[in-house]
PDB file of N, CA and C in Angstrom:
ATOM      1  N   UNK D  28     -43.624  88.812 -54.923  1.00  0.00           N
ATOM      2  CA  UNK D  28     -44.617  89.765 -55.408  1.00  0.00           C
ATOM      3  C   UNK D  28     -44.509  91.082 -54.663  1.00  0.00           C
ATOM      4  N   UNK D  29     -44.997  92.131 -55.306  1.00  0.00           N
ATOM      5  CA  UNK D  29     -44.955  93.448 -54.685  1.00  0.00           C
ATOM      6  C   UNK D  29     -45.902  93.521 -53.491  1.00  0.00           C
ATOM      7  N   UNK D  30     -45.667  94.498 -52.643  1.00  0.00           N
ATOM      8  CA  UNK D  30     -46.547  94.710 -51.495  1.00  0.00           C
ATOM      9  C   UNK D  30     -47.973  94.977 -51.979  1.00  0.00           C
ATOM     10  N   UNK D  31     -48.105  95.793 -53.028  1.00  0.00           N
ATOM     11  CA  UNK D  31     -49.431  96.099 -53.572  1.00  0.00           C
ATOM     12  C   UNK D  31     -50.173  94.850 -54.023  1.00  0.00           C
ATOM     13  N   UNK D  32     -49.491  93.958 -54.711  1.00  0.00           N
ATOM     14  CA  UNK D  32     -50.142  92.726 -55.160  1.00  0.00           C
ATOM     15  C   UNK D  32     -50.518  91.836 -53.984  1.00  0.00           C
ATOM     16  N   UNK D  33     -49.657  91.778 -52.986  1.00  0.00           N
ATOM     17  CA  UNK D  33     -49.981  90.968 -51.801  1.00  0.00           C
ATOM     18  C   UNK D  33     -51.189  91.537 -51.072  1.00  0.00           C
ATOM     19  N   UNK D  34     -51.244  92.853 -50.947  1.00  0.00           N
ATOM     20  CA  UNK D  34     -52.399  93.483 -50.296  1.00  0.00           C
ATOM     21  C   UNK D  34     -53.683  93.225 -51.079  1.00  0.00           C
ATOM     22  N   UNK D  35     -53.614  93.387 -52.401  1.00  0.00           N
ATOM     23  CA  UNK D  35     -54.803  93.137 -53.212  1.00  0.00           C
ATOM     24  C   UNK D  35     -55.220  91.670 -53.169  1.00  0.00           C
ATOM     25  N   UNK D  36     -54.267  90.763 -53.172  1.00  0.00           N
ATOM     26  CA  UNK D  36     -54.601  89.340 -53.088  1.00  0.00           C
ATOM     27  C   UNK D  36     -55.412  89.069 -51.829  1.00  0.00           C
ATOM     28  N   UNK D  37     -54.946  89.602 -50.724  1.00  0.00           N
ATOM     29  CA  UNK D  37     -55.656  89.416 -49.451  1.00  0.00           C
ATOM     30  C   UNK D  37     -57.016  90.108 -49.467  1.00  0.00           C
ATOM     31  N   UNK D  38     -57.067  91.313 -49.994  1.00  0.00           N
ATOM     32  CA  UNK D  38     -58.328  92.060 -50.071  1.00  0.00           C
ATOM     33  C   UNK D  38     -59.345  91.321 -50.941  1.00  0.00           C
ATOM     34  N   UNK D  39     -58.898  90.785 -52.071  1.00  0.00           N
ATOM     35  CA  UNK D  39     -59.808  90.070 -52.977  1.00  0.00           C
ATOM     36  C   UNK D  39     -60.284  88.748 -52.385  1.00  0.00           C
ATOM     37  N   UNK D  40     -59.548  88.193 -51.446  1.00  0.00           N
ATOM     38  CA  UNK D  40     -60.020  87.002 -50.722  1.00  0.00           C
ATOM     39  C   UNK D  40     -61.083  87.385 -49.695  1.00  0.00           C
ATOM     40  N   UNK D  41     -60.899  88.508 -49.047  1.00  0.00           N
ATOM     41  CA  UNK D  41     -61.773  88.918 -47.942  1.00  0.00           C
ATOM     42  C   UNK D  41     -63.080  89.572 -48.397  1.00  0.00           C
ATOM     43  N   UNK D  42     -63.028  90.422 -49.409  1.00  0.00           N
ATOM     44  CA  UNK D  42     -64.219  91.192 -49.791  1.00  0.00           C
ATOM     45  C   UNK D  42     -65.420  90.337 -50.195  1.00  0.00           C
ATOM     46  N   UNK D  43     -65.261  89.283 -50.996  1.00  0.00           N
ATOM     47  CA  UNK D  43     -66.430  88.459 -51.313  1.00  0.00           C
ATOM     48  C   UNK D  43     -67.072  87.829 -50.075  1.00  0.00           C
ATOM     49  N   UNK D  44     -66.262  87.488 -49.079  1.00  0.00           N
ATOM     50  CA  UNK D  44     -66.800  86.937 -47.830  1.00  0.00           C
ATOM     51  C   UNK D  44     -67.682  87.947 -47.114  1.00  0.00           C
ATOM     52  N   UNK D  45     -67.446  89.229 -47.376  1.00  0.00           N
ATOM     53  CA  UNK D  45     -68.209  90.303 -46.746  1.00  0.00           C
ATOM     54  C   UNK D  45     -69.376  90.759 -47.621  1.00  0.00           C
ATOM     55  N   UNK D  46     -69.626  90.045 -48.724  1.00  0.00           N
ATOM     56  CA  UNK D  46     -70.770  90.362 -49.573  1.00  0.00           C
ATOM     57  C   UNK D  46     -70.503  91.373 -50.665  1.00  0.00           C
ATOM     58  N   UNK D  47     -69.248  91.688 -50.947  1.00  0.00           N
ATOM     59  CA  UNK D  47     -68.920  92.664 -51.992  1.00  0.00           C
ATOM     60  C   UNK D  47     -68.865  91.988 -53.357  1.00  0.00           C
ATOM     61  N   UNK D  48     -69.326  92.695 -54.365  1.00  0.00           N
ATOM     62  CA  UNK D  48     -69.350  92.169 -55.731  1.00  0.00           C
ATOM     63  C   UNK D  48     -68.365  92.859 -56.660  1.00  0.00           C
ATOM     64  N   UNK D  49     -68.071  94.120 -56.393  1.00  0.00           N
ATOM     65  CA  UNK D  49     -67.212  94.908 -57.268  1.00  0.00           C
ATOM     66  C   UNK D  49     -66.201  95.675 -56.429  1.00  0.00           C
ATOM     67  N   UNK D  50     -65.028  95.935 -57.005  1.00  0.00           N
ATOM     68  CA  UNK D  50     -64.037  96.810 -56.391  1.00  0.00           C
ATOM     69  C   UNK D  50     -63.734  97.923 -57.383  1.00  0.00           C
ATOM     70  N   UNK D  51     -63.578  99.134 -56.883  1.00  0.00           N
ATOM     71  CA  UNK D  51     -63.266 100.293 -57.705  1.00  0.00           C
ATOM     72  C   UNK D  51     -62.014 100.961 -57.173  1.00  0.00           C
ATOM     73  N   UNK D  52     -61.196 101.465 -58.070  1.00  0.00           N
ATOM     74  CA  UNK D  52     -59.992 102.188 -57.675  1.00  0.00           C
ATOM     75  C   UNK D  52     -59.938 103.511 -58.404  1.00  0.00           C
ATOM     76  N   UNK D  53     -59.662 104.564 -57.658  1.00  0.00           N
ATOM     77  CA  UNK D  53     -59.438 105.883 -58.235  1.00  0.00           C
ATOM     78  C   UNK D  53     -57.962 106.208 -58.118  1.00  0.00           C
ATOM     79  N   UNK D  54     -57.335 106.565 -59.239  1.00  0.00           N
ATOM     80  CA  UNK D  54     -55.895 106.808 -59.268  1.00  0.00           C
ATOM     81  C   UNK D  54     -55.629 108.209 -59.791  1.00  0.00           C
ATOM     82  N   UNK D  55     -54.931 109.027 -58.979  1.00  0.00           N
ATOM     83  CA  UNK D  55     -54.507 110.348 -59.434  1.00  0.00           C
ATOM     84  C   UNK D  55     -53.482 110.155 -60.555  1.00  0.00           C
ATOM     85  N   UNK D  56     -53.707 110.830 -61.674  1.00  0.00           N
ATOM     86  CA  UNK D  56     -52.857 110.654 -62.853  1.00  0.00           C
ATOM     87  C   UNK D  56     -51.966 111.872 -63.063  1.00  0.00           C
ATOM     88  N   UNK D  57     -50.801 111.666 -63.661  1.00  0.00           N
ATOM     89  CA  UNK D  57     -50.254 110.405 -64.160  1.00  0.00           C
ATOM     90  C   UNK D  57     -49.633 109.576 -63.036  1.00  0.00           C
ATOM     91  N   UNK D  58     -49.725 108.280 -63.172  1.00  0.00           N
ATOM     92  CA  UNK D  58     -49.135 107.354 -62.205  1.00  0.00           C
ATOM     93  C   UNK D  58     -49.038 105.982 -62.879  1.00  0.00           C
ATOM     94  N   UNK D  59     -48.070 105.845 -63.770  1.00  0.00           N
ATOM     95  CA  UNK D  59     -47.921 104.624 -64.568  1.00  0.00           C
ATOM     96  C   UNK D  59     -47.748 103.383 -63.711  1.00  0.00           C
ATOM     97  N   UNK D  60     -47.028 103.502 -62.594  1.00  0.00           N
ATOM     98  CA  UNK D  60     -46.802 102.330 -61.740  1.00  0.00           C
ATOM     99  C   UNK D  60     -48.112 101.847 -61.124  1.00  0.00           C
ATOM    100  N   UNK D  61     -48.944 102.759 -60.661  1.00  0.00           N
ATOM    101  CA  UNK D  61     -50.218 102.366 -60.062  1.00  0.00           C
ATOM    102  C   UNK D  61     -51.177 101.810 -61.109  1.00  0.00           C
ATOM    103  N   UNK D  62     -51.202 102.422 -62.279  1.00  0.00           N
ATOM    104  CA  UNK D  62     -52.040 101.909 -63.372  1.00  0.00           C
ATOM    105  C   UNK D  62     -51.609 100.488 -63.722  1.00  0.00           C
ATOM    106  N   UNK D  63     -50.304 100.239 -63.819  1.00  0.00           N
ATOM    107  CA  UNK D  63     -49.797  98.906 -64.139  1.00  0.00           C
ATOM    108  C   UNK D  63     -50.146  97.900 -63.036  1.00  0.00           C
ATOM    109  N   UNK D  64     -50.023  98.318 -61.777  1.00  0.00           N
ATOM    110  CA  UNK D  64     -50.388  97.432 -60.668  1.00  0.00           C
ATOM    111  C   UNK D  64     -51.852  97.023 -60.773  1.00  0.00           C
ATOM    112  N   UNK D  65     -52.733  97.989 -60.960  1.00  0.00           N
ATOM    113  CA  UNK D  65     -54.163  97.682 -61.012  1.00  0.00           C
ATOM    114  C   UNK D  65     -54.516  96.802 -62.210  1.00  0.00           C
ATOM    115  N   UNK D  66     -53.888  97.053 -63.353  1.00  0.00           N
ATOM    116  CA  UNK D  66     -54.115  96.190 -64.516  1.00  0.00           C
ATOM    117  C   UNK D  66     -53.632  94.767 -64.224  1.00  0.00           C
ATOM    118  N   UNK D  67     -52.515  94.638 -63.518  1.00  0.00           N
ATOM    119  CA  UNK D  67     -51.940  93.318 -63.252  1.00  0.00           C
ATOM    120  C   UNK D  67     -52.789  92.480 -62.297  1.00  0.00           C
ATOM    121  N   UNK D  68     -53.661  93.123 -61.511  1.00  0.00           N
ATOM    122  CA  UNK D  68     -54.523  92.376 -60.597  1.00  0.00           C
ATOM    123  C   UNK D  68     -55.965  92.326 -61.086  1.00  0.00           C
ATOM    124  N   UNK D  69     -56.177  92.676 -62.354  1.00  0.00           N
ATOM    125  CA  UNK D  69     -57.477  92.444 -62.973  1.00  0.00           C
ATOM    126  C   UNK D  69     -58.430  93.622 -63.050  1.00  0.00           C
ATOM    127  N   UNK D  70     -57.991  94.832 -62.696  1.00  0.00           N
ATOM    128  CA  UNK D  70     -58.864  95.988 -62.835  1.00  0.00           C
ATOM    129  C   UNK D  70     -58.959  96.393 -64.304  1.00  0.00           C
ATOM    130  N   UNK D  71     -60.131  96.853 -64.714  1.00  0.00           N
ATOM    131  CA  UNK D  71     -60.354  97.369 -66.068  1.00  0.00           C
ATOM    132  C   UNK D  71     -60.634  98.856 -65.986  1.00  0.00           C
ATOM    133  N   UNK D  72     -60.077  99.600 -66.930  1.00  0.00           N
ATOM    134  CA  UNK D  72     -60.236 101.055 -66.947  1.00  0.00           C
ATOM    135  C   UNK D  72     -61.668 101.437 -67.310  1.00  0.00           C
ATOM    136  N   UNK D  73     -62.247 102.349 -66.525  1.00  0.00           N
ATOM    137  CA  UNK D  73     -63.612 102.821 -66.772  1.00  0.00           C
ATOM    138  C   UNK D  73     -63.652 104.191 -67.420  1.00  0.00           C
ATOM    139  N   UNK D  74     -62.821 105.099 -66.940  1.00  0.00           N
ATOM    140  CA  UNK D  74     -62.863 106.464 -67.463  1.00  0.00           C
ATOM    141  C   UNK D  74     -62.015 107.387 -66.614  1.00  0.00           C
ATOM    142  N   UNK D  75     -62.082 108.675 -66.977  1.00  0.00           N
ATOM    143  CA  UNK D  75     -61.255 109.678 -66.317  1.00  0.00           C
ATOM    144  C   UNK D  75     -62.102 110.889 -65.962  1.00  0.00           C
ATOM    145  N   UNK D  76     -61.953 111.353 -64.727  1.00  0.00           N
ATOM    146  CA  UNK D  76     -62.502 112.646 -64.318  1.00  0.00           C
ATOM    147  C   UNK D  76     -61.368 113.653 -64.505  1.00  0.00           C
ATOM    148  N   UNK D  77     -61.601 114.677 -65.309  1.00  0.00           N
ATOM    149  CA  UNK D  77     -60.557 115.646 -65.654  1.00  0.00           C
ATOM    150  C   UNK D  77     -60.422 116.739 -64.589  1.00  0.00           C
ATOM    151  N   UNK D  78     -59.182 117.004 -64.206  1.00  0.00           N
ATOM    152  CA  UNK D  78     -58.840 118.117 -63.310  1.00  0.00           C
ATOM    153  C   UNK D  78     -59.678 118.164 -62.040  1.00  0.00           C
ATOM    154  N   UNK D  79     -59.808 117.025 -61.363  1.00  0.00           N
ATOM    155  CA  UNK D  79     -60.622 116.976 -60.139  1.00  0.00           C
ATOM    156  C   UNK D  79     -59.798 116.708 -58.886  1.00  0.00           C
ATOM    157  N   UNK D  80     -58.559 116.276 -59.025  1.00  0.00           N
ATOM    158  CA  UNK D  80     -57.724 115.987 -57.867  1.00  0.00           C
ATOM    159  C   UNK D  80     -56.607 117.010 -57.747  1.00  0.00           C
ATOM    160  N   UNK D  81     -56.451 117.590 -56.564  1.00  0.00           N
ATOM    161  CA  UNK D  81     -55.402 118.581 -56.352  1.00  0.00           C
ATOM    162  C   UNK D  81     -54.376 118.012 -55.387  1.00  0.00           C
ATOM    163  N   UNK D  82     -53.135 117.860 -55.845  1.00  0.00           N
ATOM    164  CA  UNK D  82     -52.037 117.418 -54.993  1.00  0.00           C
ATOM    165  C   UNK D  82     -50.733 117.943 -55.561  1.00  0.00           C
ATOM    166  N   UNK D  83     -49.766 118.110 -54.691  1.00  0.00           N
ATOM    167  CA  UNK D  83     -48.455 118.623 -55.095  1.00  0.00           C
ATOM    168  C   UNK D  83     -48.588 119.939 -55.862  1.00  0.00           C
ATOM    169  N   UNK D  84     -49.499 120.790 -55.383  1.00  0.00           N
ATOM    170  CA  UNK D  84     -49.725 122.132 -55.943  1.00  0.00           C
ATOM    171  C   UNK D  84     -50.161 122.140 -57.404  1.00  0.00           C
ATOM    172  N   UNK D  85     -50.856 121.107 -57.835  1.00  0.00           N
ATOM    173  CA  UNK D  85     -51.342 121.059 -59.216  1.00  0.00           C
ATOM    174  C   UNK D  85     -52.635 120.256 -59.288  1.00  0.00           C
ATOM    175  N   UNK D  86     -53.440 120.563 -60.283  1.00  0.00           N
ATOM    176  CA  UNK D  86     -54.666 119.792 -60.551  1.00  0.00           C
ATOM    177  C   UNK D  86     -54.309 118.565 -61.380  1.00  0.00           C
ATOM    178  N   UNK D  87     -54.958 117.441 -61.061  1.00  0.00           N
ATOM    179  CA  UNK D  87     -54.694 116.183 -61.757  1.00  0.00           C
ATOM    180  C   UNK D  87     -56.000 115.533 -62.175  1.00  0.00           C
ATOM    181  N   UNK D  88     -55.923 114.773 -63.256  1.00  0.00           N
ATOM    182  CA  UNK D  88     -57.032 113.902 -63.634  1.00  0.00           C
ATOM    183  C   UNK D  88     -57.058 112.730 -62.665  1.00  0.00           C
ATOM    184  N   UNK D  89     -58.235 112.134 -62.474  1.00  0.00           N
ATOM    185  CA  UNK D  89     -58.363 110.922 -61.671  1.00  0.00           C
ATOM    186  C   UNK D  89     -58.989 109.849 -62.548  1.00  0.00           C
ATOM    187  N   UNK D  90     -58.250 108.767 -62.748  1.00  0.00           N
ATOM    188  CA  UNK D  90     -58.747 107.636 -63.526  1.00  0.00           C
ATOM    189  C   UNK D  90     -59.478 106.666 -62.622  1.00  0.00           C
ATOM    190  N   UNK D  91     -60.486 106.007 -63.172  1.00  0.00           N
ATOM    191  CA  UNK D  91     -61.271 105.028 -62.405  1.00  0.00           C
ATOM    192  C   UNK D  91     -61.189 103.659 -63.052  1.00  0.00           C
ATOM    193  N   UNK D  92     -60.988 102.641 -62.215  1.00  0.00           N
ATOM    194  CA  UNK D  92     -60.872 101.248 -62.630  1.00  0.00           C
ATOM    195  C   UNK D  92     -61.853 100.411 -61.834  1.00  0.00           C
ATOM    196  N   UNK D  93     -62.259  99.277 -62.415  1.00  0.00           N
ATOM    197  CA  UNK D  93     -63.218  98.373 -61.772  1.00  0.00           C
ATOM    198  C   UNK D  93     -62.751  96.940 -61.918  1.00  0.00           C
ATOM    199  N   UNK D  94     -63.030  96.137 -60.878  1.00  0.00           N
ATOM    200  CA  UNK D  94     -62.742  94.695 -60.928  1.00  0.00           C
ATOM    201  C   UNK D  94     -63.898  93.957 -60.284  1.00  0.00           C
ATOM    202  N   UNK D  95     -64.440  92.968 -61.002  1.00  0.00           N
ATOM    203  CA  UNK D  95     -65.489  92.125 -60.435  1.00  0.00           C
ATOM    204  C   UNK D  95     -64.870  91.177 -59.420  1.00  0.00           C
ATOM    205  N   UNK D  96     -65.568  90.987 -58.307  1.00  0.00           N
ATOM    206  CA  UNK D  96     -65.093  90.099 -57.251  1.00  0.00           C
ATOM    207  C   UNK D  96     -65.821  88.770 -57.262  1.00  0.00           C
ATOM    208  N   UNK D  97     -67.100  88.810 -57.628  1.00  0.00           N
ATOM    209  CA  UNK D  97     -67.939  87.612 -57.692  1.00  0.00           C
ATOM    210  C   UNK D  97     -69.229  88.012 -58.399  1.00  0.00           C
ATOM    211  N   UNK D  98     -69.975  87.038 -58.929  1.00  0.00           N
ATOM    212  CA  UNK D  98     -71.259  87.379 -59.559  1.00  0.00           C
ATOM    213  C   UNK D  98     -72.214  87.949 -58.512  1.00  0.00           C
ATOM    214  N   UNK D  99     -73.018  88.945 -58.893  1.00  0.00           N
ATOM    215  CA  UNK D  99     -73.974  89.499 -57.941  1.00  0.00           C
ATOM    216  C   UNK D  99     -74.992  88.457 -57.496  1.00  0.00           C
ATOM    217  N   UNK D 100     -75.392  88.557 -56.261  1.00  0.00           N
ATOM    218  CA  UNK D 100     -76.416  87.676 -55.703  1.00  0.00           C
ATOM    219  C   UNK D 100     -77.785  88.147 -56.177  1.00  0.00           C
ATOM    220  N   UNK D 101     -78.728  87.228 -56.392  1.00  0.00           N
ATOM    221  CA  UNK D 101     -80.074  87.660 -56.767  1.00  0.00           C
ATOM    222  C   UNK D 101     -80.791  88.368 -55.615  1.00  0.00           C
ATOM    223  N   UNK D 102     -80.285  88.206 -54.398  1.00  0.00           N
ATOM    224  CA  UNK D 102     -80.895  88.898 -53.266  1.00  0.00           C
ATOM    225  C   UNK D 102     -80.051  90.118 -52.900  1.00  0.00           C
ATOM    226  N   UNK D 103     -80.702  91.078 -52.299  1.00  0.00           N
ATOM    227  CA  UNK D 103     -79.983  92.280 -51.876  1.00  0.00           C
ATOM    228  C   UNK D 103     -79.012  91.917 -50.755  1.00  0.00           C
ATOM    229  N   UNK D 104     -77.835  92.463 -50.822  1.00  0.00           N
ATOM    230  CA  UNK D 104     -76.795  92.105 -49.873  1.00  0.00           C
ATOM    231  C   UNK D 104     -76.066  93.353 -49.418  1.00  0.00           C
ATOM    232  N   UNK D 105     -75.219  93.241 -48.430  1.00  0.00           N
ATOM    233  CA  UNK D 105     -74.387  94.342 -47.941  1.00  0.00           C
ATOM    234  C   UNK D 105     -72.929  93.963 -48.051  1.00  0.00           C
ATOM    235  N   UNK D 106     -72.124  94.914 -48.442  1.00  0.00           N
ATOM    236  CA  UNK D 106     -70.675  94.774 -48.371  1.00  0.00           C
ATOM    237  C   UNK D 106     -70.280  95.406 -47.050  1.00  0.00           C
ATOM    238  N   UNK D 107     -69.897  94.586 -46.098  1.00  0.00           N
ATOM    239  CA  UNK D 107     -69.662  95.055 -44.742  1.00  0.00           C
ATOM    240  C   UNK D 107     -68.188  95.346 -44.531  1.00  0.00           C
ATOM    241  N   UNK D 108     -67.897  96.547 -44.105  1.00  0.00           N
ATOM    242  CA  UNK D 108     -66.533  96.959 -43.831  1.00  0.00           C
ATOM    243  C   UNK D 108     -66.173  96.639 -42.387  1.00  0.00           C
ATOM    244  N   UNK D 109     -64.915  96.294 -42.167  1.00  0.00           N
ATOM    245  CA  UNK D 109     -64.453  96.099 -40.803  1.00  0.00           C
ATOM    246  C   UNK D 109     -64.156  97.441 -40.146  1.00  0.00           C
ATOM    247  N   UNK D 110     -64.153  98.502 -40.951  1.00  0.00           N
ATOM    248  CA  UNK D 110     -63.934  99.857 -40.451  1.00  0.00           C
ATOM    249  C   UNK D 110     -65.227 100.627 -40.570  1.00  0.00           C
ATOM    250  N   UNK D 111     -65.515 101.433 -39.594  1.00  0.00           N
ATOM    251  CA  UNK D 111     -66.677 102.295 -39.710  1.00  0.00           C
ATOM    252  C   UNK D 111     -66.275 103.544 -40.476  1.00  0.00           C
ATOM    253  N   UNK D 112     -67.234 104.243 -41.008  1.00  0.00           N
ATOM    254  CA  UNK D 112     -66.940 105.487 -41.692  1.00  0.00           C
ATOM    255  C   UNK D 112     -67.447 105.489 -43.108  1.00  0.00           C
ATOM    256  N   UNK D 113     -66.963 106.430 -43.872  1.00  0.00           N
ATOM    257  CA  UNK D 113     -67.470 106.633 -45.222  1.00  0.00           C
ATOM    258  C   UNK D 113     -66.426 106.261 -46.256  1.00  0.00           C
ATOM    259  N   UNK D 114     -66.779 106.446 -47.518  1.00  0.00           N
ATOM    260  CA  UNK D 114     -65.879 106.115 -48.619  1.00  0.00           C
ATOM    261  C   UNK D 114     -64.675 107.040 -48.671  1.00  0.00           C
ATOM    262  N   UNK D 115     -64.666 108.070 -47.830  1.00  0.00           N
ATOM    263  CA  UNK D 115     -63.519 108.964 -47.843  1.00  0.00           C
ATOM    264  C   UNK D 115     -62.291 108.331 -47.194  1.00  0.00           C
ATOM    265  N   UNK D 116     -62.466 107.222 -46.472  1.00  0.00           N
ATOM    266  CA  UNK D 116     -61.321 106.498 -45.937  1.00  0.00           C
ATOM    267  C   UNK D 116     -60.547 105.871 -47.089  1.00  0.00           C
ATOM    268  N   UNK D 117     -59.300 105.556 -46.842  1.00  0.00           N
ATOM    269  CA  UNK D 117     -58.493 104.917 -47.886  1.00  0.00           C
ATOM    270  C   UNK D 117     -59.145 103.612 -48.327  1.00  0.00           C
ATOM    271  N   UNK D 118     -59.640 102.835 -47.376  1.00  0.00           N
ATOM    272  CA  UNK D 118     -60.411 101.649 -47.695  1.00  0.00           C
ATOM    273  C   UNK D 118     -61.763 101.848 -47.051  1.00  0.00           C
ATOM    274  N   UNK D 119     -62.827 101.758 -47.822  1.00  0.00           N
ATOM    275  CA  UNK D 119     -64.151 101.909 -47.236  1.00  0.00           C
ATOM    276  C   UNK D 119     -65.207 101.494 -48.213  1.00  0.00           C
ATOM    277  N   UNK D 120     -66.327 101.082 -47.714  1.00  0.00           N
ATOM    278  CA  UNK D 120     -67.398 100.685 -48.614  1.00  0.00           C
ATOM    279  C   UNK D 120     -68.229 101.897 -48.985  1.00  0.00           C
ATOM    280  N   UNK D 121     -68.783 101.876 -50.170  1.00  0.00           N
ATOM    281  CA  UNK D 121     -69.557 103.001 -50.671  1.00  0.00           C
ATOM    282  C   UNK D 121     -71.034 102.632 -50.737  1.00  0.00           C
ATOM    283  N   UNK D 122     -71.907 103.537 -50.333  1.00  0.00           N
ATOM    284  CA  UNK D 122     -73.324 103.213 -50.253  1.00  0.00           C
ATOM    285  C   UNK D 122     -74.019 103.170 -51.606  1.00  0.00           C
ATOM    286  N   UNK D 123     -74.915 102.241 -51.760  1.00  0.00           N
ATOM    287  CA  UNK D 123     -75.825 102.172 -52.896  1.00  0.00           C
ATOM    288  C   UNK D 123     -77.203 102.051 -52.263  1.00  0.00           C
ATOM    289  N   UNK D 124     -77.961 103.129 -52.301  1.00  0.00           N
ATOM    290  CA  UNK D 124     -79.212 103.128 -51.566  1.00  0.00           C
ATOM    291  C   UNK D 124     -78.909 102.933 -50.096  1.00  0.00           C
ATOM    292  N   UNK D 125     -79.514 101.941 -49.494  1.00  0.00           N
ATOM    293  CA  UNK D 125     -79.238 101.651 -48.084  1.00  0.00           C
ATOM    294  C   UNK D 125     -78.380 100.405 -47.917  1.00  0.00           C
ATOM    295  N   UNK D 126     -77.968  99.800 -48.982  1.00  0.00           N
ATOM    296  CA  UNK D 126     -77.101  98.626 -48.845  1.00  0.00           C
ATOM    297  C   UNK D 126     -75.742  98.939 -49.457  1.00  0.00           C
ATOM    298  N   UNK D 127     -74.779  98.103 -49.155  1.00  0.00           N
ATOM    299  CA  UNK D 127     -73.436  98.266 -49.692  1.00  0.00           C
ATOM    300  C   UNK D 127     -73.137  97.071 -50.583  1.00  0.00           C
ATOM    301  N   UNK D 128     -72.713  97.344 -51.809  1.00  0.00           N
ATOM    302  CA  UNK D 128     -72.441  96.247 -52.732  1.00  0.00           C
ATOM    303  C   UNK D 128     -71.067  96.338 -53.372  1.00  0.00           C
ATOM    304  N   UNK D 129     -70.320  97.379 -53.073  1.00  0.00           N
ATOM    305  CA  UNK D 129     -69.000  97.474 -53.686  1.00  0.00           C
ATOM    306  C   UNK D 129     -68.029  98.156 -52.747  1.00  0.00           C
ATOM    307  N   UNK D 130     -66.768  98.063 -53.095  1.00  0.00           N
ATOM    308  CA  UNK D 130     -65.665  98.569 -52.289  1.00  0.00           C
ATOM    309  C   UNK D 130     -64.884  99.565 -53.105  1.00  0.00           C
ATOM    310  N   UNK D 131     -64.512 100.673 -52.519  1.00  0.00           N
ATOM    311  CA  UNK D 131     -63.689 101.642 -53.227  1.00  0.00           C
ATOM    312  C   UNK D 131     -62.327 101.734 -52.590  1.00  0.00           C
ATOM    313  N   UNK D 132     -61.363 102.017 -53.399  1.00  0.00           N
ATOM    314  CA  UNK D 132     -59.999 102.240 -52.935  1.00  0.00           C
ATOM    315  C   UNK D 132     -59.517 103.507 -53.614  1.00  0.00           C
ATOM    316  N   UNK D 133     -59.198 104.511 -52.843  1.00  0.00           N
ATOM    317  CA  UNK D 133     -58.694 105.759 -53.394  1.00  0.00           C
ATOM    318  C   UNK D 133     -57.174 105.719 -53.367  1.00  0.00           C
ATOM    319  N   UNK D 134     -56.580 105.695 -54.546  1.00  0.00           N
ATOM    320  CA  UNK D 134     -55.125 105.615 -54.655  1.00  0.00           C
ATOM    321  C   UNK D 134     -54.590 107.001 -54.954  1.00  0.00           C
ATOM    322  N   UNK D 135     -53.940 107.609 -53.996  1.00  0.00           N
ATOM    323  CA  UNK D 135     -53.463 108.974 -54.158  1.00  0.00           C
ATOM    324  C   UNK D 135     -51.954 109.079 -53.898  1.00  0.00           C
ATOM    325  N   UNK D 136     -51.244 108.011 -54.194  1.00  0.00           N
ATOM    326  CA  UNK D 136     -49.790 108.017 -53.986  1.00  0.00           C
ATOM    327  C   UNK D 136     -49.133 109.006 -54.936  1.00  0.00           C
ATOM    328  N   UNK D 137     -48.001 109.500 -54.553  1.00  0.00           N
ATOM    329  CA  UNK D 137     -47.279 110.456 -55.390  1.00  0.00           C
ATOM    330  C   UNK D 137     -46.872 109.825 -56.704  1.00  0.00           C
ATOM    331  N   UNK D 138     -46.942 110.620 -57.756  1.00  0.00           N
ATOM    332  CA  UNK D 138     -46.574 110.142 -59.091  1.00  0.00           C
ATOM    333  C   UNK D 138     -45.078 110.027 -59.232  1.00  0.00           C
TER     334      UNK D 138
END
């Protein structure tokens, strides 16, 4: 398997243990290989933010994908990151109110 699939396999094993219910990926477009990778590990396309990402001296659309990790708990829970910081990290949990319930992954690899 590819490195990306191995990393996601491990991440999808770990995140539910930390109380996460959803994973989100943002992909700078066009990037057919990254889109195919995310589809192959169960992400579903949500939508596109137009002309919001700037890289390689050009503006790019950013597509968003989502994958459920486990059914939500009836009680409020936290998705706890092993890294401190904000969602601006490559891997980081994103706040919902004062609790964390999902994980974001910003994919900005070159097209």
